[in-house]
Short mmCIF file of C-alpha atoms and ligand atoms in Angstrom, two decimals:
data_model
loop_
_atom_site.label_atom_id
_atom_site.label_comp_id
_atom_site.label_asym_id
_atom_site.label_seq_id
_atom_site.Cartn_x
_atom_site.Cartn_y
_atom_site.Cartn_z
CA MET T 972 -15.86 -59.57 32.68
CA HIS T 973 -18.56 -57.00 33.45
CA PRO T 974 -21.56 -58.61 35.12
CA GLU T 975 -24.31 -56.40 36.48
CA THR T 976 -24.85 -57.80 39.95
CA VAL T 977 -22.12 -59.65 41.81
CA ILE T 978 -22.63 -61.57 45.05
CA ILE T 979 -19.56 -62.64 47.03
CA GLY T 980 -20.38 -65.76 49.05
CA GLY T 981 -23.26 -68.20 48.72
CA GLY T 982 -23.78 -69.14 52.37
CA PHE T 983 -26.94 -68.36 54.33
CA ALA T 984 -26.99 -64.69 53.30
CA GLY T 985 -25.74 -64.99 49.71
CA LEU T 986 -28.05 -67.87 48.81
CA GLN T 987 -31.12 -66.05 50.07
CA ALA T 988 -30.10 -62.98 48.09
CA CYS T 989 -29.80 -65.13 44.94
CA ARG T 990 -33.26 -66.52 45.58
CA ALA T 991 -34.71 -63.03 46.14
CA LEU T 992 -33.21 -61.87 42.85
CA ALA T 993 -34.62 -64.83 40.92
CA ARG T 994 -38.04 -63.24 40.83
CA ASP T 995 -36.75 -60.28 38.81
CA SER T 996 -34.71 -62.37 36.36
CA ILE T 997 -31.66 -60.18 36.93
CA GLY T 998 -28.40 -61.70 35.68
CA VAL T 999 -26.34 -62.45 38.78
CA LEU T 1000 -22.77 -63.67 39.24
CA LEU T 1001 -22.19 -65.58 42.47
CA ILE T 1002 -18.53 -65.93 43.38
CA ASP T 1003 -17.78 -68.61 45.95
CA PRO T 1004 -14.90 -71.12 45.95
CA ARG T 1005 -17.06 -73.81 47.56
CA PRO T 1006 -19.21 -76.21 45.53
CA GLY T 1007 -22.23 -75.37 47.68
CA PRO T 1008 -23.48 -73.95 51.00
CA VAL T 1009 -22.85 -75.74 54.31
CA MET T 1010 -24.93 -76.01 57.49
CA LEU T 1011 -22.22 -74.53 59.72
CA PRO T 1012 -24.07 -75.00 63.07
CA ALA T 1013 -23.80 -78.77 62.58
CA LEU T 1014 -19.98 -78.68 62.29
CA PRO T 1015 -19.09 -79.32 65.96
CA ASP T 1016 -21.18 -82.50 65.75
CA VAL T 1017 -19.65 -83.45 62.41
CA ALA T 1018 -16.20 -83.02 63.98
CA GLY T 1019 -17.16 -85.34 66.83
CA GLY T 1020 -18.61 -87.90 64.43
CA TRP T 1021 -22.20 -87.48 65.67
CA VAL T 1022 -23.68 -85.99 62.52
CA PRO T 1023 -22.96 -87.41 59.05
CA GLU T 1024 -21.50 -84.79 56.75
CA ARG T 1025 -23.80 -85.81 53.88
CA ILE T 1026 -26.76 -84.00 55.49
CA THR T 1027 -24.88 -80.73 55.90
CA HIS T 1028 -24.47 -79.48 52.33
CA ARG T 1029 -25.76 -79.45 48.78
CA PRO T 1030 -24.16 -78.33 45.47
CA PHE T 1031 -25.03 -74.89 44.09
CA ASN T 1032 -25.93 -76.35 40.70
CA GLU T 1033 -28.92 -78.09 42.31
CA ILE T 1034 -30.30 -75.08 44.17
CA LEU T 1035 -29.38 -71.83 42.44
CA PRO T 1036 -32.02 -70.03 40.39
CA THR T 1037 -31.42 -70.23 36.65
CA ASN T 1038 -30.45 -66.55 36.35
CA VAL T 1039 -27.47 -67.03 38.70
CA VAL T 1040 -24.07 -68.12 37.38
CA HIS T 1041 -21.72 -69.64 39.94
CA LEU T 1042 -18.03 -68.87 39.61
CA PRO T 1043 -16.02 -71.21 41.90
CA TRP T 1044 -13.33 -68.66 42.70
CA SER T 1045 -12.17 -66.90 45.83
CA VAL T 1046 -12.31 -63.11 46.09
CA SER T 1047 -8.98 -61.75 47.32
CA ALA T 1048 -9.74 -58.02 47.08
CA ILE T 1049 -12.61 -55.56 46.80
CA ASP T 1050 -12.07 -52.01 45.57
CA LEU T 1051 -15.19 -50.01 46.39
CA ASP T 1052 -14.00 -46.83 44.67
CA ALA T 1053 -13.05 -48.61 41.44
CA GLY T 1054 -16.19 -50.81 41.58
CA THR T 1055 -14.22 -54.02 41.10
CA VAL T 1056 -13.43 -57.29 42.83
CA VAL T 1057 -10.41 -59.51 42.21
CA ALA T 1058 -11.07 -63.25 42.14
CA ASP T 1059 -8.44 -65.85 41.27
CA GLY T 1060 -6.30 -63.06 39.80
CA GLU T 1061 -9.02 -61.72 37.50
CA THR T 1062 -10.54 -58.26 37.95
CA ILE T 1063 -14.32 -58.19 37.70
CA ALA T 1064 -16.27 -54.91 37.50
CA TYR T 1065 -19.74 -54.78 38.98
CA ARG T 1066 -22.70 -52.42 38.86
CA GLN T 1067 -24.14 -53.70 42.12
CA LEU T 1068 -22.36 -55.74 44.78
CA LEU T 1069 -23.44 -57.81 47.77
CA ILE T 1070 -20.69 -58.76 50.20
CA ALA T 1071 -21.81 -61.97 51.93
CA ALA T 1072 -18.53 -63.82 52.39
CA GLY T 1073 -19.15 -64.71 56.04
CA SER T 1074 -16.20 -64.88 58.40
CA VAL T 1075 -13.11 -67.04 58.87
CA PRO T 1076 -11.21 -68.14 62.00
CA ASN T 1077 -8.92 -65.42 63.30
CA PHE T 1078 -5.39 -66.58 64.14
CA TYR T 1079 -4.25 -63.11 65.32
CA ASP T 1080 -0.80 -63.62 63.73
CA SER T 1081 -0.21 -66.47 66.16
CA PRO T 1082 3.24 -68.10 65.70
CA PHE T 1083 1.91 -71.57 66.61
CA PRO T 1084 2.37 -74.27 63.91
CA ARG T 1085 -0.80 -73.94 61.82
CA ASP T 1086 -0.82 -77.59 60.74
CA ARG T 1087 -1.10 -78.66 64.39
CA LEU T 1088 -3.97 -76.31 65.24
CA TYR T 1089 -7.57 -77.32 64.72
CA PRO T 1090 -9.85 -74.39 63.81
CA LEU T 1091 -13.51 -75.01 62.94
CA GLY T 1092 -14.75 -72.73 60.18
CA THR T 1093 -15.49 -75.05 57.28
CA LEU T 1094 -16.75 -78.54 56.55
CA GLU T 1095 -13.17 -79.52 55.66
CA ASP T 1096 -12.02 -78.34 59.11
CA ALA T 1097 -14.69 -80.52 60.72
CA LEU T 1098 -13.73 -83.58 58.66
CA ARG T 1099 -10.06 -83.02 59.43
CA ILE T 1100 -10.81 -82.86 63.16
CA ARG T 1101 -12.96 -85.98 62.93
CA GLN T 1102 -10.24 -87.95 61.18
CA ASP T 1103 -7.27 -86.66 63.19
CA PHE T 1104 -9.07 -86.97 66.51
CA ALA T 1105 -9.91 -90.60 65.77
CA ALA T 1106 -6.21 -91.25 65.01
CA TYR T 1107 -5.20 -89.31 68.13
CA LEU T 1108 -7.52 -91.46 70.25
CA ARG T 1109 -5.98 -94.60 68.81
CA GLU T 1110 -2.43 -93.40 69.48
CA THR T 1111 -2.66 -91.89 72.93
CA ASP T 1112 -3.55 -93.46 76.27
CA HIS T 1113 -4.45 -90.20 77.99
CA PRO T 1114 -6.19 -87.94 75.48
CA HIS T 1115 -6.36 -84.25 76.32
CA VAL T 1116 -8.26 -81.65 74.30
CA LEU T 1117 -7.10 -78.08 74.77
CA VAL T 1118 -9.43 -75.37 73.42
CA SER T 1119 -8.59 -71.70 73.02
CA GLY T 1120 -11.79 -69.68 73.13
CA THR T 1121 -14.91 -69.80 75.25
CA GLY T 1122 -17.39 -68.76 72.57
CA TYR T 1123 -20.05 -71.21 71.45
CA THR T 1124 -17.83 -72.83 68.77
CA GLY T 1125 -15.07 -73.69 71.26
CA LEU T 1126 -17.42 -75.03 73.92
CA GLU T 1127 -19.55 -77.06 71.50
CA LEU T 1128 -16.46 -78.56 69.89
CA ALA T 1129 -14.88 -79.38 73.26
CA MET T 1130 -17.97 -81.28 74.41
CA SER T 1131 -18.48 -83.03 71.08
CA LEU T 1132 -14.91 -84.41 71.22
CA PHE T 1133 -15.15 -85.16 74.94
CA PHE T 1134 -18.18 -87.39 74.39
CA ARG T 1135 -16.62 -88.96 71.30
CA ALA T 1136 -13.62 -90.01 73.40
CA LYS T 1137 -15.92 -91.30 76.12
CA ALA T 1138 -17.87 -93.35 73.58
CA ALA T 1139 -14.56 -94.79 72.35
CA GLY T 1140 -13.73 -95.87 75.90
CA LYS T 1141 -10.92 -93.33 76.27
CA PRO T 1142 -11.87 -90.79 78.93
CA CYS T 1143 -10.55 -87.46 77.79
CA ARG T 1144 -9.30 -84.46 79.70
CA VAL T 1145 -10.64 -81.13 78.46
CA THR T 1146 -9.06 -77.76 79.19
CA ILE T 1147 -10.69 -74.59 77.93
CA VAL T 1148 -8.73 -71.34 78.16
CA ASP T 1149 -9.56 -67.77 77.28
CA PRO T 1150 -7.67 -64.56 77.97
CA THR T 1151 -10.97 -62.78 78.74
CA PRO T 1152 -12.34 -63.21 82.26
CA ILE T 1153 -15.86 -64.30 81.30
CA LEU T 1154 -17.30 -67.41 79.68
CA LEU T 1155 -19.97 -66.71 77.02
CA PRO T 1156 -20.10 -62.98 77.87
CA SER T 1157 -23.48 -62.40 76.20
CA LEU T 1158 -25.26 -64.65 78.75
CA PRO T 1159 -26.81 -63.50 82.01
CA ASP T 1160 -24.98 -64.73 85.14
CA ARG T 1161 -27.40 -67.54 85.96
CA GLN T 1162 -27.22 -69.10 82.50
CA ARG T 1163 -23.47 -68.72 82.41
CA ARG T 1164 -23.24 -70.50 85.76
CA TYR T 1165 -25.37 -73.33 84.32
CA VAL T 1166 -22.94 -73.80 81.40
CA LEU T 1167 -19.92 -73.60 83.67
CA ASP T 1168 -21.40 -76.11 86.13
CA PHE T 1169 -22.15 -78.51 83.28
CA LEU T 1170 -18.61 -78.26 81.89
CA VAL T 1171 -17.07 -78.72 85.32
CA SER T 1172 -19.41 -81.63 86.17
CA GLN T 1173 -18.05 -83.39 83.10
CA GLY T 1174 -14.52 -82.86 84.38
CA ALA T 1175 -13.61 -79.97 82.08
CA GLU T 1176 -11.09 -77.49 83.37
CA VAL T 1177 -12.10 -73.91 82.48
CA ARG T 1178 -9.33 -71.34 82.89
CA LEU T 1179 -10.49 -67.79 82.33
CA GLY T 1180 -8.05 -64.90 82.04
CA VAL T 1181 -5.46 -67.35 80.73
CA ALA T 1182 -3.87 -67.49 77.28
CA VAL T 1183 -1.77 -70.18 75.65
CA GLU T 1184 1.78 -68.84 75.80
CA SER T 1185 3.53 -71.43 73.70
CA PHE T 1186 2.77 -74.45 71.57
CA ASP T 1187 5.30 -76.52 69.66
CA GLY T 1188 2.90 -78.90 67.95
CA ARG T 1189 2.40 -81.31 70.87
CA ARG T 1190 3.12 -79.43 74.08
CA ALA T 1191 1.44 -76.21 75.13
CA VAL T 1192 1.98 -73.91 78.07
CA ALA T 1193 -0.98 -71.87 79.32
CA GLY T 1194 -0.82 -69.59 82.33
CA GLY T 1195 2.53 -71.15 83.22
CA GLN T 1196 1.14 -74.68 83.25
CA PRO T 1197 2.47 -77.22 80.72
CA TYR T 1198 0.14 -79.59 78.85
CA ASP T 1199 1.73 -82.52 77.00
CA ASP T 1200 0.54 -84.43 73.98
CA ILE T 1201 -2.58 -82.34 73.45
CA PHE T 1202 -5.14 -82.07 70.68
CA TYR T 1203 -5.32 -78.30 70.29
CA CYS T 1204 -8.56 -76.73 68.98
CA TRP T 1205 -8.46 -73.08 67.98
CA ALA T 1206 -11.73 -71.23 68.49
CA ALA T 1207 -10.40 -67.85 69.53
CA GLY T 1208 -12.52 -65.67 67.26
CA SER T 1209 -13.39 -64.91 63.66
CA THR T 1210 -12.68 -62.16 61.17
CA PHE T 1211 -13.79 -60.75 57.78
CA ALA T 1212 -13.35 -63.34 55.01
CA VAL T 1213 -12.01 -61.19 52.15
CA PRO T 1214 -8.28 -60.44 52.64
CA GLU T 1215 -8.25 -56.90 51.17
CA LEU T 1216 -10.85 -54.13 51.05
CA LYS T 1217 -10.22 -50.66 49.66
CA GLY T 1218 -12.69 -47.85 50.30
CA ASN T 1219 -13.82 -45.39 52.89
CA VAL T 1220 -15.97 -47.56 55.15
CA GLU T 1221 -16.33 -47.93 58.88
CA ARG T 1222 -15.58 -51.36 60.28
CA LEU T 1223 -15.70 -53.16 63.61
CA ARG T 1224 -12.53 -54.64 65.12
CA ASP T 1225 -13.37 -58.03 63.62
CA GLY T 1226 -13.57 -56.47 60.16
CA ARG T 1227 -17.37 -56.38 59.80
CA LEU T 1228 -18.66 -53.55 57.62
CA LYS T 1229 -20.96 -51.02 59.24
CA VAL T 1230 -24.07 -50.85 57.08
CA ALA T 1231 -26.91 -48.35 56.73
CA ALA T 1232 -30.49 -49.30 57.61
CA ASP T 1233 -31.10 -50.73 54.11
CA LEU T 1234 -27.88 -52.82 54.42
CA SER T 1235 -25.99 -50.68 51.88
CA LEU T 1236 -22.57 -49.26 52.72
CA PRO T 1237 -22.71 -45.54 53.56
CA GLY T 1238 -21.14 -43.66 50.62
CA TYR T 1239 -21.52 -46.69 48.32
CA PRO T 1240 -25.26 -46.99 47.59
CA HIS T 1241 -24.78 -49.84 45.10
CA VAL T 1242 -22.84 -52.00 47.55
CA PHE T 1243 -24.63 -54.03 50.23
CA ALA T 1244 -23.41 -56.35 52.96
CA ALA T 1245 -25.23 -59.08 54.86
CA GLY T 1246 -24.60 -61.98 57.22
CA ASP T 1247 -21.32 -62.22 59.11
CA SER T 1248 -19.73 -59.64 56.78
CA ALA T 1249 -22.10 -56.91 58.00
CA ALA T 1250 -22.27 -55.02 61.30
CA ILE T 1251 -25.98 -54.30 61.68
CA ASN T 1252 -26.69 -51.79 64.39
CA ARG T 1253 -29.48 -52.54 66.79
CA ASN T 1254 -29.91 -50.43 69.92
CA GLY T 1255 -26.33 -49.23 69.64
CA GLN T 1256 -24.85 -52.73 69.35
CA ALA T 1257 -23.93 -54.89 66.36
CA LEU T 1258 -26.15 -57.93 65.91
CA ARG T 1259 -24.44 -61.20 66.80
CA LYS T 1260 -23.26 -63.49 64.01
CA ALA T 1261 -26.09 -65.96 63.53
CA VAL T 1262 -27.85 -67.99 60.89
CA ASN T 1263 -31.22 -66.27 61.13
CA PHE T 1264 -29.85 -62.75 60.82
CA ALA T 1265 -27.78 -63.88 57.81
CA TYR T 1266 -30.73 -65.68 56.23
CA TYR T 1267 -33.21 -62.79 56.52
CA GLY T 1268 -30.56 -60.10 56.00
CA GLY T 1269 -29.40 -61.76 52.78
CA ARG T 1270 -32.95 -62.03 51.54
CA HIS T 1271 -33.57 -58.37 52.34
CA ALA T 1272 -30.36 -57.25 50.64
CA GLY T 1273 -31.35 -59.24 47.54
CA ARG T 1274 -34.74 -57.54 47.46
CA ASN T 1275 -33.11 -54.13 47.81
CA LEU T 1276 -30.74 -54.91 44.94
CA ALA T 1277 -33.78 -55.75 42.81
CA ARG T 1278 -35.62 -52.59 43.89
CA GLN T 1279 -32.60 -50.48 43.08
CA ARG T 1280 -32.35 -52.07 39.64
CA ALA T 1281 -35.99 -51.25 39.02
CA GLY T 1282 -35.45 -47.61 40.06
CA ARG T 1283 -37.48 -48.04 43.25
CA PRO T 1284 -36.35 -46.88 46.72
CA THR T 1285 -34.67 -49.41 48.96
CA ARG T 1286 -36.21 -50.37 52.29
CA PRO T 1287 -34.75 -50.62 55.81
CA PHE T 1288 -34.05 -54.05 57.29
CA HIS T 1289 -35.89 -54.78 60.54
CA PRO T 1290 -34.17 -57.81 62.08
CA VAL T 1291 -36.27 -60.08 64.25
CA ASP T 1292 -34.42 -62.01 66.92
CA LEU T 1293 -35.71 -65.58 66.88
CA GLY T 1294 -33.45 -66.57 69.77
CA TRP T 1295 -30.61 -69.05 69.85
CA ILE T 1296 -29.54 -72.42 71.19
CA VAL T 1297 -26.04 -73.61 72.02
CA PRO T 1298 -25.91 -77.42 72.24
CA PHE T 1299 -23.22 -79.12 74.31
CA HIS T 1300 -23.87 -82.58 72.96
CA ALA T 1301 -25.88 -83.85 75.96
CA THR T 1302 -27.33 -80.60 77.19
CA SER T 1303 -27.89 -77.09 75.93
CA ILE T 1304 -28.59 -73.50 76.76
CA GLY T 1305 -30.73 -71.18 74.70
CA ARG T 1306 -33.18 -68.33 74.55
CA LEU T 1307 -36.40 -68.59 72.59
CA PRO T 1308 -38.62 -65.70 71.48
CA GLY T 1309 -40.44 -64.07 74.39
CA ASN T 1310 -37.26 -64.21 76.50
CA LEU T 1311 -37.97 -67.85 77.29
CA TRP T 1312 -34.83 -69.65 78.51
CA ILE T 1313 -34.34 -73.26 77.56
CA ARG T 1314 -31.85 -75.75 78.99
CA GLY T 1315 -31.11 -79.47 78.81
CA PRO T 1316 -31.68 -82.16 76.15
CA LEU T 1317 -34.76 -80.44 74.65
CA GLY T 1318 -32.48 -77.70 73.30
CA VAL T 1319 -30.31 -80.34 71.58
CA ARG T 1320 -33.39 -81.66 69.78
CA LEU T 1321 -34.46 -78.14 68.78
CA HIS T 1322 -30.97 -77.43 67.50
CA HIS T 1323 -31.09 -80.48 65.18
CA LEU T 1324 -34.58 -79.47 64.08
CA MET T 1325 -33.40 -75.93 63.22
CA CYS T 1326 -30.45 -77.39 61.27
CA GLY T 1327 -33.07 -79.34 59.31
CA LEU T 1328 -35.42 -76.43 58.70
CA ARG T 1329 -32.63 -74.16 57.43
CA ASN T 1330 -31.09 -76.98 55.36
CA TYR T 1331 -30.87 -77.35 51.59
CA SER T 1332 -32.91 -80.42 50.64
CA PHE T 1333 -35.68 -82.64 51.91
CA LYS T 1334 -33.15 -85.44 52.35
CA ASN T 1335 -31.00 -83.25 54.60
CA PHE T 1336 -34.07 -82.10 56.51
CA ALA T 1337 -35.14 -85.72 57.07
CA GLY T 1338 -31.66 -86.61 58.35
CA CYS T 1339 -31.72 -83.74 60.83
CA LEU T 1340 -35.25 -84.61 61.93
CA GLN T 1341 -34.08 -88.13 62.70
CA LEU T 1342 -31.35 -86.66 64.90
CA ALA T 1343 -33.87 -84.37 66.59
CA LEU T 1344 -36.00 -87.37 67.48
CA ASN T 1345 -33.07 -89.49 68.55
CA PRO T 1346 -30.07 -87.25 69.32
CA ASN T 1347 -26.56 -88.32 70.28
CA LYS T 1348 -26.99 -92.04 70.14
CA GLY T 1349 -23.33 -92.52 69.30
CA LYS T 1350 -23.90 -92.98 65.58
CA LYS T 1351 -20.87 -93.62 63.46
CA PRO T 1352 -20.38 -90.94 60.78
C1 FAD E 1875 -18.80 -73.96 63.90
C2 FAD E 1875 -19.89 -72.95 63.80
C3 FAD E 1875 -21.07 -73.15 64.51
C4 FAD E 1875 -22.10 -72.21 64.43
N1 FAD E 1875 -23.25 -72.45 65.12
C5 FAD E 1875 -24.27 -71.57 65.01
C6 FAD E 1875 -25.52 -71.84 65.63
O1 FAD E 1875 -25.69 -72.86 66.31
N2 FAD E 1875 -26.53 -70.94 65.46
C7 FAD E 1875 -26.37 -69.80 64.71
O2 FAD E 1875 -27.32 -69.03 64.55
N3 FAD E 1875 -25.19 -69.54 64.10
C8 FAD E 1875 -24.15 -70.38 64.22
N4 FAD E 1875 -22.97 -70.12 63.61
C9 FAD E 1875 -22.81 -68.84 62.89
C10 FAD E 1875 -23.48 -68.91 61.54
O3 FAD E 1875 -23.13 -70.11 60.89
C11 FAD E 1875 -23.10 -67.71 60.71
O4 FAD E 1875 -23.54 -66.55 61.38
C12 FAD E 1875 -23.71 -67.76 59.32
O5 FAD E 1875 -23.22 -68.87 58.63
C13 FAD E 1875 -23.38 -66.48 58.55
O6 FAD E 1875 -23.90 -66.61 57.25
P1 FAD E 1875 -23.12 -65.92 56.03
O7 FAD E 1875 -23.94 -66.15 54.83
O8 FAD E 1875 -22.75 -64.53 56.39
O9 FAD E 1875 -21.75 -66.70 55.94
P2 FAD E 1875 -21.49 -68.23 55.59
O10 FAD E 1875 -22.66 -69.06 55.84
O11 FAD E 1875 -20.22 -68.54 56.30
O12 FAD E 1875 -21.23 -68.20 54.02
C14 FAD E 1875 -20.15 -67.47 53.50
C15 FAD E 1875 -19.87 -68.00 52.10
O13 FAD E 1875 -18.87 -67.14 51.53
C16 FAD E 1875 -17.87 -67.93 50.92
N5 FAD E 1875 -16.60 -67.17 50.98
C17 FAD E 1875 -15.78 -67.02 52.02
N6 FAD E 1875 -14.72 -66.29 51.68
C18 FAD E 1875 -14.88 -66.00 50.37
C19 FAD E 1875 -14.10 -65.26 49.44
N7 FAD E 1875 -12.94 -64.68 49.79
N8 FAD E 1875 -14.55 -65.18 48.16
C20 FAD E 1875 -15.73 -65.73 47.78
N9 FAD E 1875 -16.51 -66.43 48.65
C21 FAD E 1875 -16.08 -66.55 49.92
C22 FAD E 1875 -17.81 -69.20 51.74
O14 FAD E 1875 -17.29 -70.27 50.95
C23 FAD E 1875 -19.28 -69.41 52.10
O15 FAD E 1875 -19.95 -70.22 51.19
C24 FAD E 1875 -21.93 -71.04 63.64
C25 FAD E 1875 -20.74 -70.85 62.92
C26 FAD E 1875 -19.74 -71.79 62.99
C27 FAD E 1875 -18.47 -71.59 62.21
#
């Protein structure tokens, strides 16, 4: 196989790149093992059974431009010097490449039994949590959710499950642990205190500077304290999604590829990266992993691929920070443009609205809008 332009990953970044390339009728090969993109920010609510999964995704064959061929394979290796990728055992040479494979949960070589851990990186993870947590609630009299990781995924998931248990009439203990000493380190002190107070007011136990030392599938020990019969959610970090990458590129500790201003890889002008795969430098720091940066970065990378094909110079990417919202089921914390802080139920509504606006069909948008107008009413999935 020798396609001209290859895109790895059709999530927020890859899909926008495909759309940007549609205008130039360039033949594009999109490699992604999934049948279609997923609204990842809705996953904690899908896991808790608050958001129906049907409004979180749509198949590629309904949304890809006609010049894009979707290959439902997984890329296991990229060789930048050879100009090839390996997918499902087959080597594919490219002329131009966009790496937009997102990120996957990082298990840090943990020895804990993987089938008893609950990460949250895909729709399947969310559906597995939803199903297993419902069974767990039926089986146990004193449910206890243990979460490793105090990033937004861990906290959102903890609260989504906490309120699910409450709605089922089974009050649930929640323990959140993290070896680092700070909860949500990117927040200013006052906002962090707000989140912590909310978690504690709901009865959550937050143990910072504490790691889980052992876990045998049911019983964990963290900071010397044993926890029996737990439902253990793993949200301890994420890493680059392609297992092997050969080439002379600079990377962050989480595997992200340091890109030049036009999103190409220094030394590899025909290779671009966007979304969670890319480390985009702004004021000396890498941009956080977020939907909007992936969405606009992917679109920009696609336009630069088209410019390059047409023999025109590429352009630098100027990311605009549109802010963020972290919903904790009943309340939220967020920052809107203009450094405007938002807290409480309004942020939950805005979160559902954003999931609708960035979604893949009018039907999905309408479903999210309904949630924005009437959030967290204990709907069955
Ligand atoms: C649970 C959760 C909640 C989140 N909440 C928020 C939020 O509220 N707000 C926010 O801004 N951001 C949120 N994020 C982060 C946000 O979803 C990501 O920053 C964004 O999805 C990155 O877009 P992307 O296109 O780089 O990757 P993705 O959207 O993850 O897409 C990557 C695509 O690559 C494919 N892929 C993966 N590996 C391979 C491979 N080896 N070969 C081929 N294809 C591959 C995947 O199947 C996927 O389709 C959340 C993420 C998670 C997991």
